[in-house]
XYZ file of N, CA and C in Angstrom:
738
model
N 88.501 -17.281 40.855
C 89.268 -18.390 39.981
C 88.131 -19.339 40.502
N 88.471 -20.172 39.698
C 87.549 -21.505 39.882
C 88.676 -22.413 40.555
N 88.450 -23.233 41.812
C 88.944 -23.920 42.685
C 89.148 -25.250 42.277
N 87.999 -25.531 40.939
C 88.301 -27.351 40.516
C 88.962 -27.162 38.363
N 89.532 -28.550 38.768
C 89.855 -28.583 37.251
C 89.409 -29.723 36.652
N 88.190 -28.902 35.771
C 87.272 -30.219 34.852
C 88.336 -30.509 33.753
N 89.647 -30.481 33.602
C 90.233 -30.828 32.258
C 90.220 -32.566 32.392
N 89.549 -32.906 30.888
C 89.481 -34.109 30.680
C 88.226 -34.526 30.478
N 86.983 -33.566 31.193
C 86.061 -34.283 31.377
C 84.548 -33.116 29.643
N 83.754 -34.146 29.952
C 83.277 -34.129 28.607
C 81.688 -33.690 28.797
N 80.835 -32.955 29.126
C 79.994 -32.359 30.286
C 79.101 -32.329 29.463
N 77.422 -32.994 29.550
C 76.337 -32.497 28.473
C 75.627 -31.725 29.212
N 74.942 -30.650 29.104
C 74.476 -29.170 29.457
C 73.377 -29.606 29.459
N 71.891 -29.756 30.301
C 70.435 -29.893 29.975
C 69.652 -29.045 29.762
N 69.949 -27.614 30.387
C 69.255 -26.564 31.451
C 68.566 -26.158 29.681
N 67.779 -24.836 30.184
C 67.553 -24.516 28.828
C 68.375 -23.341 27.882
N 68.158 -22.973 27.345
C 68.874 -22.842 26.197
C 70.175 -21.366 26.708
N 69.286 -20.081 27.182
C 70.502 -19.338 27.630
C 70.856 -19.496 28.737
N 70.068 -20.458 30.110
C 70.875 -21.440 31.182
C 72.177 -22.275 30.435
N 71.957 -22.929 29.672
C 72.842 -24.005 29.110
C 74.433 -23.160 29.171
N 73.831 -22.146 27.664
C 75.132 -21.675 27.917
C 75.721 -20.781 28.502
N 75.469 -20.574 29.456
C 76.197 -19.523 30.563
C 77.308 -20.346 31.658
N 76.287 -21.868 31.877
C 76.614 -22.957 32.662
C 78.236 -23.272 31.844
N 77.315 -23.660 29.889
C 79.003 -24.444 29.333
C 80.083 -23.213 29.522
N 79.876 -22.231 29.466
C 80.526 -20.835 29.859
C 81.538 -21.197 30.565
N 81.161 -21.595 31.544
C 81.757 -21.606 32.812
C 82.274 -22.739 33.424
N 81.732 -24.164 32.928
C 82.370 -25.080 32.524
C 83.696 -24.889 31.786
N 83.640 -24.007 30.886
C 84.868 -24.510 30.144
C 86.103 -23.887 30.243
N 85.602 -22.664 31.386
C 86.776 -22.121 32.403
C 87.119 -22.771 33.070
N 86.532 -23.772 33.612
C 87.468 -24.892 34.092
C 88.364 -25.997 33.424
N 88.079 -25.753 32.489
C 88.991 -26.495 31.367
C 88.006 -28.097 30.881
N 86.710 -27.775 30.919
C 85.969 -28.581 30.670
C 85.261 -28.789 29.247
N 84.907 -30.133 28.231
C 84.744 -29.457 27.342
C 83.347 -29.906 27.255
N 82.328 -28.758 26.549
C 80.860 -28.795 26.963
C 80.086 -28.998 25.231
N 78.894 -29.827 25.785
C 77.947 -30.125 25.109
C 76.520 -29.395 25.672
N 76.080 -28.630 24.377
C 74.195 -28.446 25.261
C 73.065 -29.056 23.716
N 72.741 -29.360 25.063
C 71.624 -30.422 24.615
C 70.781 -29.295 25.745
N 69.895 -28.198 24.980
C 68.674 -28.309 25.873
C 67.027 -29.141 26.031
N 66.871 -28.938 26.919
C 66.370 -30.642 27.491
C 64.716 -29.990 28.008
N 64.389 -28.534 28.071
C 63.449 -27.439 28.675
C 63.162 -26.430 28.189
N 62.395 -25.843 28.707
C 62.167 -24.249 27.876
C 61.199 -24.058 29.150
N 61.020 -22.731 29.104
C 59.919 -22.025 30.165
C 58.491 -21.411 29.333
N 57.708 -21.036 29.890
C 56.462 -19.914 29.757
C 56.160 -19.470 31.285
N 55.726 -17.894 30.227
C 55.535 -17.375 31.664
C 53.920 -17.547 31.648
N 53.335 -17.543 32.851
C 51.884 -17.974 32.931
C 50.744 -16.662 33.157
N 50.439 -16.296 31.484
C 49.832 -14.754 31.654
C 48.358 -14.892 31.738
N 47.719 -15.182 32.343
C 46.566 -15.594 32.127
C 45.576 -14.374 33.369
N 44.480 -13.866 33.256
C 44.054 -12.903 33.976
C 43.444 -13.184 35.652
N 43.292 -14.563 35.531
C 43.232 -14.906 37.125
C 44.862 -14.937 37.671
N 45.637 -15.379 37.366
C 46.946 -15.350 37.884
C 46.963 -14.328 38.499
N 47.323 -12.845 37.173
C 47.829 -11.650 37.147
C 46.222 -11.384 38.769
N 45.308 -11.476 38.682
C 44.250 -10.887 39.498
C 45.431 -11.398 40.983
N 45.813 -12.646 41.130
C 46.164 -13.623 41.783
C 47.236 -12.881 42.651
N 47.971 -12.728 41.594
C 49.292 -11.400 42.104
C 49.713 -10.573 42.490
N 48.451 -9.866 42.048
C 48.306 -8.360 42.039
C 47.426 -8.572 44.048
N 46.594 -8.771 44.073
C 45.910 -8.769 45.085
C 47.238 -9.242 46.298
N 47.895 -10.415 45.985
C 48.808 -11.013 46.844
C 49.821 -9.468 47.402
N 50.080 -9.487 46.736
C 51.331 -7.923 46.667
C 51.062 -7.023 47.268
N 49.246 -7.030 47.261
C 48.807 -5.558 47.896
C 48.750 -6.010 49.669
N 48.805 -7.491 50.104
C 48.499 -7.820 51.731
C 49.638 -8.742 52.059
N 50.959 -8.182 51.630
C 52.506 -8.984 51.851
C 53.187 -7.677 52.388
N 54.579 -8.747 53.408
C 55.315 -7.184 54.053
C 56.668 -7.819 52.769
N 56.368 -9.117 52.561
C 57.847 -9.660 51.712
C 57.106 -10.101 50.264
N 58.154 -9.704 48.974
C 57.586 -10.641 48.177
C 58.999 -11.771 47.680
N 58.909 -12.819 47.316
C 60.255 -13.686 47.558
C 60.323 -14.056 45.803
N 61.534 -14.142 45.359
C 61.706 -14.354 44.059
C 63.078 -14.967 44.151
N 62.168 -16.416 43.744
C 63.635 -17.730 43.625
C 64.286 -18.099 42.393
N 64.107 -17.244 40.931
C 64.802 -17.061 39.696
C 64.774 -16.057 38.981
N 65.575 -15.911 38.102
C 64.952 -14.575 37.314
C 64.516 -14.820 36.450
N 63.919 -15.902 36.409
C 62.680 -16.563 35.548
C 61.163 -15.895 36.214
N 61.282 -16.355 37.354
C 60.088 -15.961 38.083
C 60.310 -14.628 38.397
N 61.170 -13.704 38.576
C 61.531 -12.346 38.640
C 60.993 -11.632 37.408
N 61.266 -12.505 36.194
C 60.397 -12.026 34.690
C 58.756 -11.679 34.444
N 58.948 -13.200 34.826
C 57.014 -13.489 34.737
C 56.052 -12.324 35.490
N 56.462 -12.127 36.953
C 56.593 -11.750 37.820
C 56.152 -9.923 37.272
N 56.942 -9.431 37.159
C 57.273 -8.205 36.736
C 56.123 -8.414 35.061
N 55.842 -9.204 34.435
C 54.942 -9.032 33.151
C 53.580 -9.241 33.937
N 53.313 -9.961 34.731
C 51.971 -10.321 35.263
C 51.498 -8.715 36.158
N 52.697 -8.354 36.783
C 52.130 -7.177 37.120
C 52.034 -5.669 36.439
N 52.651 -5.768 35.825
C 52.199 -4.876 34.132
C 52.622 -3.951 35.056
N 51.270 -2.764 34.670
C 51.818 -0.799 35.076
C 51.859 -0.614 36.533
N 51.528 -2.272 36.995
C 50.784 -2.578 38.473
C 52.373 -2.285 39.710
N 51.980 -0.946 40.390
C 53.561 -1.023 41.539
C 53.066 -1.702 42.512
N 54.575 -2.158 42.666
C 54.795 -2.597 44.356
C 54.633 -1.537 44.681
N 53.451 -2.218 46.052
C 53.391 -0.967 47.578
C 55.169 -0.539 48.182
N 55.000 0.401 48.471
C 56.691 1.276 49.106
C 56.958 0.349 50.658
N 55.649 -0.498 51.025
C 55.991 -1.344 52.212
C 56.287 -2.958 52.203
N 56.012 -2.606 50.238
C 56.603 -4.885 50.314
C 58.258 -3.985 49.957
N 58.452 -5.058 50.842
C 60.371 -5.329 50.289
C 60.551 -6.340 49.682
N 61.551 -7.061 48.560
C 61.936 -7.896 47.766
C 62.805 -8.444 47.972
N 63.022 -9.644 48.279
C 63.521 -10.989 48.700
C 64.105 -12.405 47.489
N 65.859 -12.043 47.030
C 65.857 -12.481 45.947
C 67.044 -14.200 46.446
N 66.889 -15.255 45.274
C 67.950 -16.063 45.914
C 69.183 -16.295 45.220
N 69.584 -14.974 44.643
C 70.452 -14.685 44.252
C 71.091 -13.456 43.259
N 72.762 -12.987 42.955
C 72.894 -12.393 41.701
C 72.132 -11.973 40.962
N 71.935 -13.066 39.984
C 71.183 -13.231 38.444
C 69.314 -13.006 38.532
N 69.150 -13.209 39.887
C 67.692 -12.643 40.335
C 67.517 -11.750 40.587
N 68.305 -10.975 41.624
C 68.228 -9.748 42.056
C 68.414 -8.858 40.742
N 69.767 -8.970 39.517
C 69.201 -7.959 38.276
C 68.248 -8.142 37.786
N 67.221 -9.037 37.693
C 66.274 -8.636 36.860
C 65.037 -8.128 37.868
N 65.272 -8.222 39.047
C 64.186 -7.657 40.225
C 64.337 -6.120 39.996
N 65.582 -5.826 40.313
C 66.159 -4.482 40.100
C 65.866 -3.792 38.857
N 65.670 -4.216 37.844
C 65.970 -3.563 36.722
C 64.426 -3.613 36.646
N 63.570 -4.504 36.186
C 61.572 -4.570 36.076
C 60.781 -4.267 37.210
N 61.245 -4.699 38.838
C 60.585 -4.406 39.603
C 61.235 -3.132 41.020
N 62.070 -2.457 40.063
C 62.618 -1.387 40.910
C 63.099 -1.720 42.300
N 63.428 -2.397 42.328
C 64.213 -2.948 44.346
C 64.459 -4.131 44.526
N 65.235 -4.013 45.593
C 65.397 -5.351 45.753
C 66.275 -4.906 47.409
N 65.415 -5.834 48.532
C 66.262 -5.456 49.988
C 67.303 -6.603 50.480
N 67.067 -7.694 50.245
C 67.509 -8.845 50.579
C 68.498 -10.007 49.070
N 69.572 -10.212 49.005
C 69.870 -11.398 48.412
C 70.661 -12.720 49.193
N 69.769 -13.743 49.160
C 70.145 -14.931 50.362
C 71.466 -15.575 49.595
N 72.443 -14.975 50.792
C 73.660 -15.758 50.849
C 73.498 -17.602 50.089
N 72.678 -18.243 50.518
C 72.273 -19.231 50.554
C 71.813 -19.551 48.860
N 72.398 -19.825 47.782
C 71.405 -19.786 46.465
C 70.069 -20.531 46.332
N 68.981 -20.652 47.031
C 68.182 -21.527 47.338
C 67.030 -21.217 47.809
N 65.586 -21.320 47.700
C 64.188 -21.104 48.214
C 64.189 -21.086 49.120
N 64.902 -22.755 49.655
C 64.856 -22.233 51.468
C 66.083 -21.942 51.758
N 66.786 -21.886 51.439
C 68.203 -20.377 51.818
C 67.101 -19.379 52.012
N 66.894 -18.889 51.419
C 66.086 -17.390 51.301
C 65.062 -17.421 52.565
N 64.279 -18.301 52.527
C 63.292 -18.480 53.701
C 63.949 -18.481 55.058
N 64.896 -19.246 55.304
C 66.271 -18.897 55.923
C 66.515 -18.408 56.774
N 67.376 -17.637 56.110
C 67.444 -16.009 55.445
C 66.669 -15.102 56.344
N 64.865 -14.958 55.856
C 64.175 -14.192 56.213
C 63.370 -14.133 58.022
N 63.586 -16.244 57.829
C 63.285 -16.553 59.165
C 64.293 -14.700 60.741
N 65.888 -15.373 60.452
C 65.994 -15.126 61.382
C 66.312 -13.630 61.504
N 65.731 -12.931 59.968
C 65.719 -11.335 60.097
C 65.080 -11.076 60.841
N 63.505 -12.070 61.131
C 62.174 -11.168 61.808
C 62.347 -12.222 62.954
N 63.292 -13.114 63.207
C 62.959 -13.916 64.585
C 62.937 -13.010 65.669
N 62.893 -11.678 65.580
C 62.205 -10.867 67.270
C 61.563 -10.153 66.997
N 60.675 -10.677 65.243
C 59.039 -9.456 65.471
C 58.174 -10.157 66.834
N 57.382 -8.766 66.298
C 55.934 -8.970 67.226
C 55.185 -10.184 66.936
N 55.035 -9.982 65.396
C 53.904 -10.942 64.968
C 54.092 -11.715 63.857
N 54.259 -12.825 62.819
C 54.501 -13.650 61.640
C 53.965 -12.439 60.740
N 55.564 -12.435 59.700
C 55.579 -11.103 58.711
C 54.517 -12.943 57.905
N 54.261 -11.748 56.470
C 53.662 -12.010 55.500
C 54.458 -11.876 54.597
N 54.629 -13.093 53.633
C 55.424 -13.415 52.530
C 54.420 -14.007 50.692
N 54.836 -13.409 49.979
C 54.284 -14.423 48.873
C 55.536 -14.790 48.079
N 55.885 -15.783 47.408
C 56.655 -16.617 46.462
C 56.085 -16.932 45.302
N 56.879 -16.243 44.827
C 56.671 -15.748 43.058
C 57.057 -17.300 42.502
N 56.982 -18.738 41.983
C 57.239 -19.710 42.024
C 56.636 -20.216 40.711
N 57.321 -21.619 40.482
C 56.736 -22.307 38.886
C 56.612 -23.439 39.954
N 55.723 -24.028 38.743
C 54.602 -24.843 38.787
C 55.084 -26.377 39.253
N 56.369 -26.742 39.665
C 57.127 -27.795 40.176
C 57.757 -26.968 41.013
N 58.277 -25.838 41.513
C 58.806 -25.732 42.909
C 57.892 -26.877 44.312
N 59.067 -26.681 44.953
C 58.927 -27.925 46.435
C 58.691 -26.622 46.992
N 57.598 -27.602 48.313
C 56.919 -26.339 49.253
C 58.168 -26.098 50.245
N 59.183 -26.249 50.073
C 59.820 -26.346 50.917
C 59.990 -25.329 51.988
N 60.244 -23.576 50.860
C 59.961 -22.073 51.446
C 59.185 -22.107 51.870
N 57.883 -22.058 51.285
C 56.863 -21.671 52.355
C 56.684 -22.639 53.655
N 56.885 -24.310 53.819
C 56.863 -25.017 54.943
C 58.167 -24.412 55.658
N 58.850 -23.548 55.799
C 60.067 -23.487 56.548
C 59.241 -21.588 56.803
N 59.019 -21.083 56.448
C 57.992 -19.929 57.475
C 57.205 -19.967 57.544
N 56.059 -21.052 57.394
C 55.258 -21.371 57.654
C 55.561 -21.700 59.382
N 56.455 -22.276 59.948
C 56.741 -22.935 60.578
C 57.699 -22.257 61.790
N 58.137 -21.095 61.086
C 58.743 -20.028 62.311
C 57.461 -18.816 62.466
N 56.100 -18.832 61.918
C 54.927 -18.131 62.194
C 54.585 -17.455 61.048
N 55.080 -17.786 60.049
C 55.000 -16.273 58.911
C 53.635 -16.957 57.800
N 53.031 -15.559 57.557
C 51.918 -16.260 56.461
C 52.088 -16.740 55.392
N 52.457 -17.743 54.914
C 53.027 -17.697 53.126
C 52.380 -18.227 52.090
N 52.336 -17.505 51.458
C 51.850 -17.235 50.207
C 52.423 -18.019 49.374
N 51.609 -18.872 48.043
C 52.559 -19.302 46.718
C 51.486 -18.966 45.363
N 52.599 -18.260 44.850
C 51.854 -17.427 43.366
C 52.262 -18.091 42.301
N 51.898 -18.947 41.325
C 52.225 -19.709 40.249
C 52.265 -18.807 39.415
N 53.464 -18.573 38.746
C 53.913 -17.357 38.331
C 54.582 -17.967 36.378
N 55.078 -19.289 36.508
C 56.120 -19.000 35.545
C 56.008 -21.239 35.488
N 55.558 -21.945 34.217
C 55.804 -23.353 34.317
C 56.969 -23.537 33.470
N 57.858 -24.882 33.833
C 58.962 -25.885 32.762
C 58.252 -26.615 32.130
N 58.486 -25.929 31.284
C 57.784 -27.765 29.554
C 58.928 -28.310 29.327
N 59.368 -29.654 29.606
C 60.090 -30.605 29.645
C 60.429 -30.438 27.178
N 61.189 -30.814 27.103
C 61.701 -31.090 25.259
C 60.448 -32.156 24.674
N 60.036 -31.513 23.871
C 58.987 -32.616 22.754
C 60.307 -34.206 22.460
N 59.443 -35.589 22.783
C 59.894 -36.085 21.820
C 60.233 -36.018 20.137
N 61.817 -36.599 20.772
C 62.301 -36.649 18.730
C 62.993 -38.066 19.010
N 62.698 -37.958 17.615
C 62.834 -39.568 16.503
C 63.829 -39.174 15.684
N 65.001 -40.150 15.306
C 65.509 -40.672 16.602
C 66.327 -39.445 17.793
N 66.461 -40.628 18.695
C 67.299 -39.552 19.835
C 68.850 -39.839 19.747
N 69.170 -38.290 20.295
C 70.426 -38.601 19.867
C 71.452 -39.384 20.867
N 72.429 -39.868 19.853
C 73.067 -41.025 20.783
C 74.688 -40.083 22.084
N 74.374 -40.104 22.632
C 75.110 -39.553 23.946
C 76.896 -40.203 23.659
N 76.550 -41.304 23.802
C 77.643 -42.397 23.748
C 78.410 -42.222 22.632
N 78.077 -41.934 21.063
C 79.321 -40.875 19.848
C 79.268 -39.820 20.219
N 78.772 -39.048 21.631
C 79.895 -37.750 21.928
C 80.606 -38.051 22.613
N 80.585 -38.582 22.717
C 81.911 -39.273 24.046
C 81.382 -38.199 25.512
N 79.939 -37.898 25.925
C 79.913 -37.665 27.306
C 79.870 -38.857 28.495
N 81.281 -37.908 28.993
C 81.458 -38.704 30.502
C 80.506 -37.958 31.818
N 80.043 -37.029 31.629
C 78.804 -36.545 33.030
C 77.850 -36.047 32.095
N 76.734 -36.335 32.898
C 75.634 -35.576 32.339
C 75.341 -34.502 33.955
N 74.888 -33.802 33.274
C 74.449 -32.783 34.688
C 72.848 -32.189 34.576
N 72.377 -32.843 35.072
C 70.642 -32.216 35.505
C 70.442 -31.602 36.249
N 69.178 -30.240 35.972
C 69.054 -29.423 36.917
C 67.532 -28.873 37.668
N 67.020 -30.445 36.938
C 65.451 -29.975 37.449
C 64.700 -31.863 36.808
N 63.507 -31.543 37.300
C 62.851 -33.329 37.422
C 62.487 -33.144 35.930
N 62.080 -31.343 35.060
C 61.857 -31.212 33.896
C 62.698 -31.860 32.965
N 64.276 -31.458 33.463
C 65.322 -31.469 32.356
C 65.229 -32.821 32.512
N 65.489 -34.299 33.316
C 65.252 -35.142 33.657
C 64.100 -36.332 32.415
N 62.742 -35.289 32.510
C 62.033 -36.076 31.223
C 62.367 -35.152 29.878
N 63.071 -34.348 29.726
C 63.183 -33.871 28.525
C 64.269 -34.576 27.955
N 65.011 -34.340 28.915
C 66.855 -35.946 28.808
C 66.287 -36.972 27.596
N 65.506 -37.657 28.424
C 64.965 -39.605 27.893
C 63.721 -39.451 26.062
N 63.442 -38.080 26.747
C 62.722 -38.050 25.342
C 63.681 -37.389 23.838
N 65.126 -37.112 24.677
C 65.549 -36.404 23.172
C 66.944 -36.992 23.063
N 67.348 -38.099 23.884
C 68.720 -38.466 24.057
C 68.471 -40.287 24.792
N 69.428 -40.725 24.000
C 69.714 -42.314 25.012
C 71.424 -41.848 25.451
N 70.670 -42.322 26.699
C 71.660 -42.035 28.001
C 72.466 -43.560 28.089
N 73.969 -42.756 27.999
C 74.851 -44.551 28.618
C 74.883 -44.322 29.373
N 74.895 -45.778 29.984
C 75.492 -45.993 31.364
C 76.950 -45.702 31.797
N 77.828 -45.472 31.043
C 79.163 -45.240 30.847
C 79.091 -43.561 31.910
N 78.321 -43.255 31.704
C 78.156 -41.701 31.853
C 77.634 -41.540 33.027
N 78.647 -40.532 33.786
C 77.906 -40.517 34.964
C 77.010 -39.225 35.335
N 75.855 -38.932 35.943
C 75.210 -38.262 36.138
C 74.972 -37.805 37.300
N 75.329 -36.540 37.166
C 75.391 -35.135 38.207
C 73.905 -34.621 38.550
N 73.284 -34.163 39.645
C 72.131 -33.700 40.271
C 72.370 -32.513 41.083
N 71.418 -31.647 40.323
C 71.522 -30.016 41.562
C 70.853 -30.727 42.801
N 70.269 -31.269 43.157
C 69.504 -31.951 44.486
C 68.795 -32.957 44.756
N 67.990 -32.760 45.961
C 66.981 -34.359 45.743
C 66.380 -34.374 44.824
N 65.517 -33.217 44.736
C 64.439 -33.629 44.137
C 64.191 -34.468 42.417
N 65.636 -33.443 42.203
C 66.086 -34.043 41.011
C 66.527 -35.477 40.631
N 67.471 -35.597 41.588
C 67.756 -37.447 42.045
C 66.424 -38.000 42.025
N 65.388 -37.745 42.574
C 64.402 -38.739 42.984
C 63.864 -38.879 41.619
N 63.709 -37.696 40.920
C 62.922 -37.632 39.313
C 64.041 -38.761 38.288
N 65.682 -38.608 38.763
C 66.430 -39.214 37.740
C 66.544 -40.759 37.776
N 65.895 -41.135 39.723
C 65.789 -42.436 39.692
C 64.581 -43.191 39.314
N 64.105 -41.969 39.437
C 62.097 -42.664 39.247
C 62.480 -42.973 37.611
N 63.332 -42.509 37.275
C 63.217 -42.280 35.691
C 63.800 -43.587 34.947
N 64.617 -44.199 35.855
C 65.772 -45.788 35.688
C 66.625 -44.867 35.217
N 66.861 -43.700 35.900
C 69.012 -43.558 36.172
C 69.353 -43.799 37.106
N 71.032 -43.524 37.276
C 71.409 -44.247 37.990
C 72.285 -42.885 38.437
N 72.212 -41.989 39.712
C 72.535 -40.631 40.433
C 74.227 -41.061 41.256
N 75.540 -40.348 40.224
C 76.674 -40.972 40.467
C 76.909 -39.265 41.666
N 76.468 -38.832 41.537
C 76.286 -37.466 42.422
C 75.707 -36.302 42.745
N 75.087 -36.384 43.674
C 74.221 -34.984 44.110
C 74.947 -33.591 44.543
N 74.645 -32.568 43.661
C 75.275 -31.452 44.810
C 74.641 -31.075 46.349
N 75.564 -30.713 47.580
C 75.692 -29.996 48.835
C 74.954 -28.793 48.500
N 74.713 -28.438 47.489
C 73.725 -26.919 47.661
C 73.413 -26.708 46.148
N 72.700 -26.434 46.093
C 70.946 -26.257 44.418
C 72.081 -24.761 43.449
N 73.485 -24.825 43.750
C 73.971 -24.091 42.485
C 74.616 -24.622 41.715
N 75.392 -23.690 40.505
C 76.638 -24.045 39.962
C 78.034 -24.888 40.704
N 78.214 -24.045 41.954
C 79.258 -24.330 42.475
C 78.788 -25.862 43.113
N 77.806 -25.779 43.475
C 77.926 -27.263 44.390
C 77.772 -28.289 42.627
N 77.067 -27.659 42.079
C 77.411 -28.869 41.508
C 78.787 -28.962 40.340
N 79.988 -27.619 40.629
C 80.962 -27.940 40.418
C 81.727 -29.067 41.257
N 81.761 -28.831 42.452
C 81.904 -29.586 43.522
C 81.437 -31.187 43.395
N 80.551 -31.463 42.907
C 80.357 -33.304 43.122
C 80.841 -33.239 42.072
N 81.336 -32.437 40.656
C 81.190 -33.287 39.027
C 83.142 -33.665 39.649
N 84.264 -32.367 40.542
C 85.132 -32.979 40.400
C 85.396 -33.583 41.826
């Protein structure tokens, strides 16, 4: 059961189409009215060079780390008929990513309690703290991901390697842009720097709307774009966003 009531709030959800629909449903459960305005989309990177890099990487690693459902799907597409070695374990950031990994890759060995790439890295460091040598990890990630997770692993003696398997694409500019004041939006949720870029391409943002972000990277992008951030989630999850709004 939701701990927070969002009764009276009218929230703009700016994620990709499928993600926005899921979050809108959950906001509605908490009593909010929601408006969906997809401000980004995703594209798997399917070239031969990326596939060769990923296949080689998973042949020489102990852990394959998946930080989003799209990363898991893109990884499966790139690997194709190439099976993961039986010695490679799979770590994921949360249940949604875990479901895709289980269905498409056939295994999940660790679901991070903290649903973030950094949280996954910290749990793996703790898990292998007593190891004789630094484990190896391959992180299948997006083109705009931060280096927080690799940095955590490397600082603990891991061999950490990134492979970019998908990219985030901000929405194309529209004319005229949508008037969010006319939509009576009082809260705008931003969950990535790409959503910031896409939002400003497709909408006029009223100064009266509270902007809530999913974390520091998104907040920095919003401020750099001239927006004022009212609240930032303490953790990069839906629950963190809910806490920040409430």
